Amino acid sequence: MSSADALLARSLAAVWHPCTQMKQHETLPLVPIMRGEGPWLIDADGRRLLDGVSSWWVNLFGHCNPRINAAIKAQLDTLEHAMLAGFTHEPVVALSERLAALTGQRLGHAFYASDGASATEIALKMSVHYWRNRGEPGKTRFLSLAGGYHGETVGALAVTDVAIFRDAYAPLVRAGSTVPTPDARTAGAGETAADVARRAAAALEAELAAHHAEIAAFIVEPLVQGAAGMVMYDPEYLRLARALCERYRVHLIADEIAVGCGRSGRFFAWEHVADTAQGAGDAAGWPDFICLSKGISGGYLPLSLVLTTDEVYRAFYDDSSSRAFLHSHSYTGNPLACRAALATLDIFAEDEVLEANRVRARLLGDALQARFGAHPAVRHLRQTGMIAAFDVAAAPAGFARRFFAAGLAHGVLLRPIGDTVYFMPPYVVGEAEIAHLVAGAAAALDDALD
Ligand SMILES: *Cc1c(COP(=O)(O)O)cnc(C)c1O
């Protein structure tokens, strides 16, 4: 047995893999990854796979990025970790300041955890506790979009509306309510994406008008509902939702775990909205909470955080401990992860990444349009910044797995969601890599439809 085969056997015996029916590995072998290099993952046979999904949407600047590596190594020899209750340290302070500045000081308070689902739960808990501290203990329900995804812990499942992830655990979950998605694909004849957004916002208004006394917060993935299958919608929805939440005194939580950190074309997806939004208060036009994770550490280390406003922070500031926000996570503000995040923000600033990504996104869009725009099986080719997707008509059963396996044979890592093929590459792909990615996808599509 080769050492790679032995590794696979040991993995199947001892490691329970995520989001996986383990029995499927009887026919679809695990891929043993030996090292990473920019946008490439290299397996035990030396085969190079272009990481077209940024390793589950986390990687921003390539694998083994020299600048992030150096930052983590320097931090490692200084302070690996210290508890954050009663203590503080430079990396967590500097990161909080940098993020506050990126919101124009509108969301100037950062609370840390390690995974996205915990960030969701922190925002939900903070919202309910805010209303309790403000004398409205009845506001304890949550509203989210149909098809929304906010993580898979039992608390986060309350606002995650993806049946495969929720159904088996439904008895454990205190499910919130959902409102219709502004999915631009549902536009009727003569309707624009903005029309769909206004229709969905009218449904949101009806729900808020009826139930605002019990609703603490509305949580939404801005512009792109990722796990639903890269469902894209018009920013008009967020503009209207912001105003409605203000009118009905309901918090708005922007879950930017996937769409933040430049994915949408701006650092925060909400910036597409904030420029033109109108509202009152400190954070006019901005959400009350922003959740970040995934890309914030460059895809290196588990790190998540919730940003919020002075208004929310002040509601907890008191002599009483029971009015304090209570969430105790051992690794809160881990210095190594914060240092990786600071190195990531440095790259954004030094390399003018958002500008460069405008060109990169156009190259990706043009290449996809040329290859798939007139493909007979392709529907709804769409793009928001560095996220692109299309749906496959009349896809055979098991399409996603077949496409994934075929992609590996053609040197690309792409993992469709149901019948939706999507592209979310790291921000280091050049023209040649984009061509490789799109050609690999076309070959995989032929194989999977065969
Ligand atoms: C991935 C994701 C989460 C959950 O993050 P984990 O770190 O996997 O718990 C939450 N919300 C959105 C929008 C996501 O894409």
PDB file of N, CA and C in Angstrom, residues 194-225:
ATOM      1  N   ALA A 194     -34.958  44.479  -9.275  1.00  0.00           N
ATOM      2  CA  ALA A 194     -35.404  45.457  -8.269  1.00  0.00           C
ATOM      3  C   ALA A 194     -36.903  45.305  -7.996  1.00  0.00           C
ATOM      4  N   ASP A 195     -37.671  44.929  -9.021  1.00  0.00           N
ATOM      5  CA  ASP A 195     -39.105  44.671  -8.793  1.00  0.00           C
ATOM      6  C   ASP A 195     -39.294  43.491  -7.842  1.00  0.00           C
ATOM      7  N   VAL A 196     -38.505  42.418  -8.065  1.00  0.00           N
ATOM      8  CA  VAL A 196     -38.576  41.250  -7.185  1.00  0.00           C
ATOM      9  C   VAL A 196     -38.223  41.670  -5.758  1.00  0.00           C
ATOM     10  N   ALA A 197     -37.199  42.521  -5.641  1.00  0.00           N
ATOM     11  CA  ALA A 197     -36.759  42.996  -4.323  1.00  0.00           C
ATOM     12  C   ALA A 197     -37.891  43.746  -3.627  1.00  0.00           C
ATOM     13  N   ARG A 198     -38.599  44.588  -4.374  1.00  0.00           N
ATOM     14  CA  ARG A 198     -39.694  45.363  -3.760  1.00  0.00           C
ATOM     15  C   ARG A 198     -40.847  44.444  -3.340  1.00  0.00           C
ATOM     16  N   ARG A 199     -41.098  43.412  -4.151  1.00  0.00           N
ATOM     17  CA  ARG A 199     -42.158  42.449  -3.799  1.00  0.00           C
ATOM     18  C   ARG A 199     -41.779  41.709  -2.507  1.00  0.00           C
ATOM     19  N   ALA A 200     -40.520  41.258  -2.424  1.00  0.00           N
ATOM     20  CA  ALA A 200     -40.080  40.536  -1.216  1.00  0.00           C
ATOM     21  C   ALA A 200     -40.079  41.466   0.001  1.00  0.00           C
ATOM     22  N   ALA A 201     -39.732  42.736  -0.218  1.00  0.00           N
ATOM     23  CA  ALA A 201     -39.722  43.688   0.900  1.00  0.00           C
ATOM     24  C   ALA A 201     -41.146  43.945   1.405  1.00  0.00           C
ATOM     25  N   ALA A 202     -42.114  43.895   0.509  1.00  0.00           N
ATOM     26  CA  ALA A 202     -43.519  44.064   0.933  1.00  0.00           C
ATOM     27  C   ALA A 202     -43.918  42.901   1.845  1.00  0.00           C
ATOM     28  N   ALA A 203     -43.458  41.706   1.536  1.00  0.00           N
ATOM     29  CA  ALA A 203     -43.752  40.540   2.394  1.00  0.00           C
ATOM     30  C   ALA A 203     -43.058  40.691   3.747  1.00  0.00           C
ATOM     31  N   LEU A 204     -41.834  41.219   3.725  1.00  0.00           N
ATOM     32  CA  LEU A 204     -41.122  41.466   4.987  1.00  0.00           C
ATOM     33  C   LEU A 204     -41.897  42.481   5.826  1.00  0.00           C
ATOM     34  N   GLU A 205     -42.395  43.517   5.154  1.00  0.00           N
ATOM     35  CA  GLU A 205     -43.135  44.544   5.896  1.00  0.00           C
ATOM     36  C   GLU A 205     -44.380  43.957   6.547  1.00  0.00           C
ATOM     37  N   ALA A 206     -45.081  43.098   5.832  1.00  0.00           N
ATOM     38  CA  ALA A 206     -46.299  42.495   6.391  1.00  0.00           C
ATOM     39  C   ALA A 206     -45.958  41.681   7.644  1.00  0.00           C
ATOM     40  N   GLU A 207     -44.872  40.948   7.574  1.00  0.00           N
ATOM     41  CA  GLU A 207     -44.459  40.121   8.725  1.00  0.00           C
ATOM     42  C   GLU A 207     -44.057  41.011   9.909  1.00  0.00           C
ATOM     43  N   LEU A 208     -43.305  42.062   9.619  1.00  0.00           N
ATOM     44  CA  LEU A 208     -42.862  42.966  10.694  1.00  0.00           C
ATOM     45  C   LEU A 208     -44.049  43.699  11.309  1.00  0.00           C
ATOM     46  N   ALA A 209     -44.984  44.130  10.467  1.00  0.00           N
ATOM     47  CA  ALA A 209     -46.147  44.868  10.973  1.00  0.00           C
ATOM     48  C   ALA A 209     -46.943  43.991  11.929  1.00  0.00           C
ATOM     49  N   ALA A 210     -47.048  42.704  11.604  1.00  0.00           N
ATOM     50  CA  ALA A 210     -47.874  41.811  12.426  1.00  0.00           C
ATOM     51  C   ALA A 210     -47.158  41.377  13.704  1.00  0.00           C
ATOM     52  N   HIS A 211     -45.840  41.203  13.644  1.00  0.00           N
ATOM     53  CA  HIS A 211     -45.154  40.488  14.734  1.00  0.00           C
ATOM     54  C   HIS A 211     -43.991  41.244  15.371  1.00  0.00           C
ATOM     55  N   HIS A 212     -43.820  42.533  15.047  1.00  0.00           N
ATOM     56  CA  HIS A 212     -42.606  43.215  15.522  1.00  0.00           C
ATOM     57  C   HIS A 212     -42.464  43.200  17.036  1.00  0.00           C
ATOM     58  N   ALA A 213     -43.573  43.092  17.764  1.00  0.00           N
ATOM     59  CA  ALA A 213     -43.479  43.132  19.233  1.00  0.00           C
ATOM     60  C   ALA A 213     -42.727  41.919  19.768  1.00  0.00           C
ATOM     61  N   GLU A 214     -42.726  40.813  18.995  1.00  0.00           N
ATOM     62  CA  GLU A 214     -42.010  39.608  19.451  1.00  0.00           C
ATOM     63  C   GLU A 214     -40.667  39.440  18.748  1.00  0.00           C
ATOM     64  N   ILE A 215     -40.412  40.226  17.688  1.00  0.00           N
ATOM     65  CA  ILE A 215     -39.212  39.981  16.886  1.00  0.00           C
ATOM     66  C   ILE A 215     -38.050  40.837  17.372  1.00  0.00           C
ATOM     67  N   ALA A 216     -36.930  40.163  17.694  1.00  0.00           N
ATOM     68  CA  ALA A 216     -35.728  40.885  18.098  1.00  0.00           C
ATOM     69  C   ALA A 216     -34.942  41.337  16.878  1.00  0.00           C
ATOM     70  N   ALA A 217     -34.769  40.424  15.906  1.00  0.00           N
ATOM     71  CA  ALA A 217     -33.852  40.726  14.806  1.00  0.00           C
ATOM     72  C   ALA A 217     -34.244  40.010  13.524  1.00  0.00           C
ATOM     73  N   PHE A 218     -33.852  40.633  12.431  1.00  0.00           N
ATOM     74  CA  PHE A 218     -33.946  40.044  11.092  1.00  0.00           C
ATOM     75  C   PHE A 218     -32.512  39.795  10.639  1.00  0.00           C
ATOM     76  N   ILE A 219     -32.209  38.541  10.265  1.00  0.00           N
ATOM     77  CA  ILE A 219     -30.841  38.212   9.836  1.00  0.00           C
ATOM     78  C   ILE A 219     -30.844  37.880   8.355  1.00  0.00           C
ATOM     79  N   VAL A 220     -29.824  38.381   7.646  1.00  0.00           N
ATOM     80  CA  VAL A 220     -29.815  38.249   6.188  1.00  0.00           C
ATOM     81  C   VAL A 220     -28.379  38.120   5.680  1.00  0.00           C
ATOM     82  N   GLU A 221     -28.188  37.323   4.643  1.00  0.00           N
ATOM     83  CA  GLU A 221     -26.917  37.276   3.918  1.00  0.00           C
ATOM     84  C   GLU A 221     -27.002  38.353   2.831  1.00  0.00           C
ATOM     85  N   PRO A 222     -26.257  39.443   2.936  1.00  0.00           N
ATOM     86  CA  PRO A 222     -26.380  40.511   1.951  1.00  0.00           C
ATOM     87  C   PRO A 222     -25.988  40.088   0.530  1.00  0.00           C
ATOM     88  N   LEU A 223     -26.815  40.352  -0.409  1.00  0.00           N
ATOM     89  CA  LEU A 223     -26.608  40.206  -1.869  1.00  0.00           C
ATOM     90  C   LEU A 223     -26.541  38.774  -2.392  1.00  0.00           C
ATOM     91  N   VAL A 224     -25.925  37.853  -1.654  1.00  0.00           N
ATOM     92  CA  VAL A 224     -25.783  36.479  -2.143  1.00  0.00           C
ATOM     93  C   VAL A 224     -26.118  35.508  -1.010  1.00  0.00           C
ATOM     94  N   GLN A 225     -27.137  34.663  -1.230  1.00  0.00           N
ATOM     95  CA  GLN A 225     -27.423  33.583  -0.281  1.00  0.00           C
ATOM     96  C   GLN A 225     -26.581  32.390  -0.712  1.00  0.00           C
TER      97      GLN A 225
END
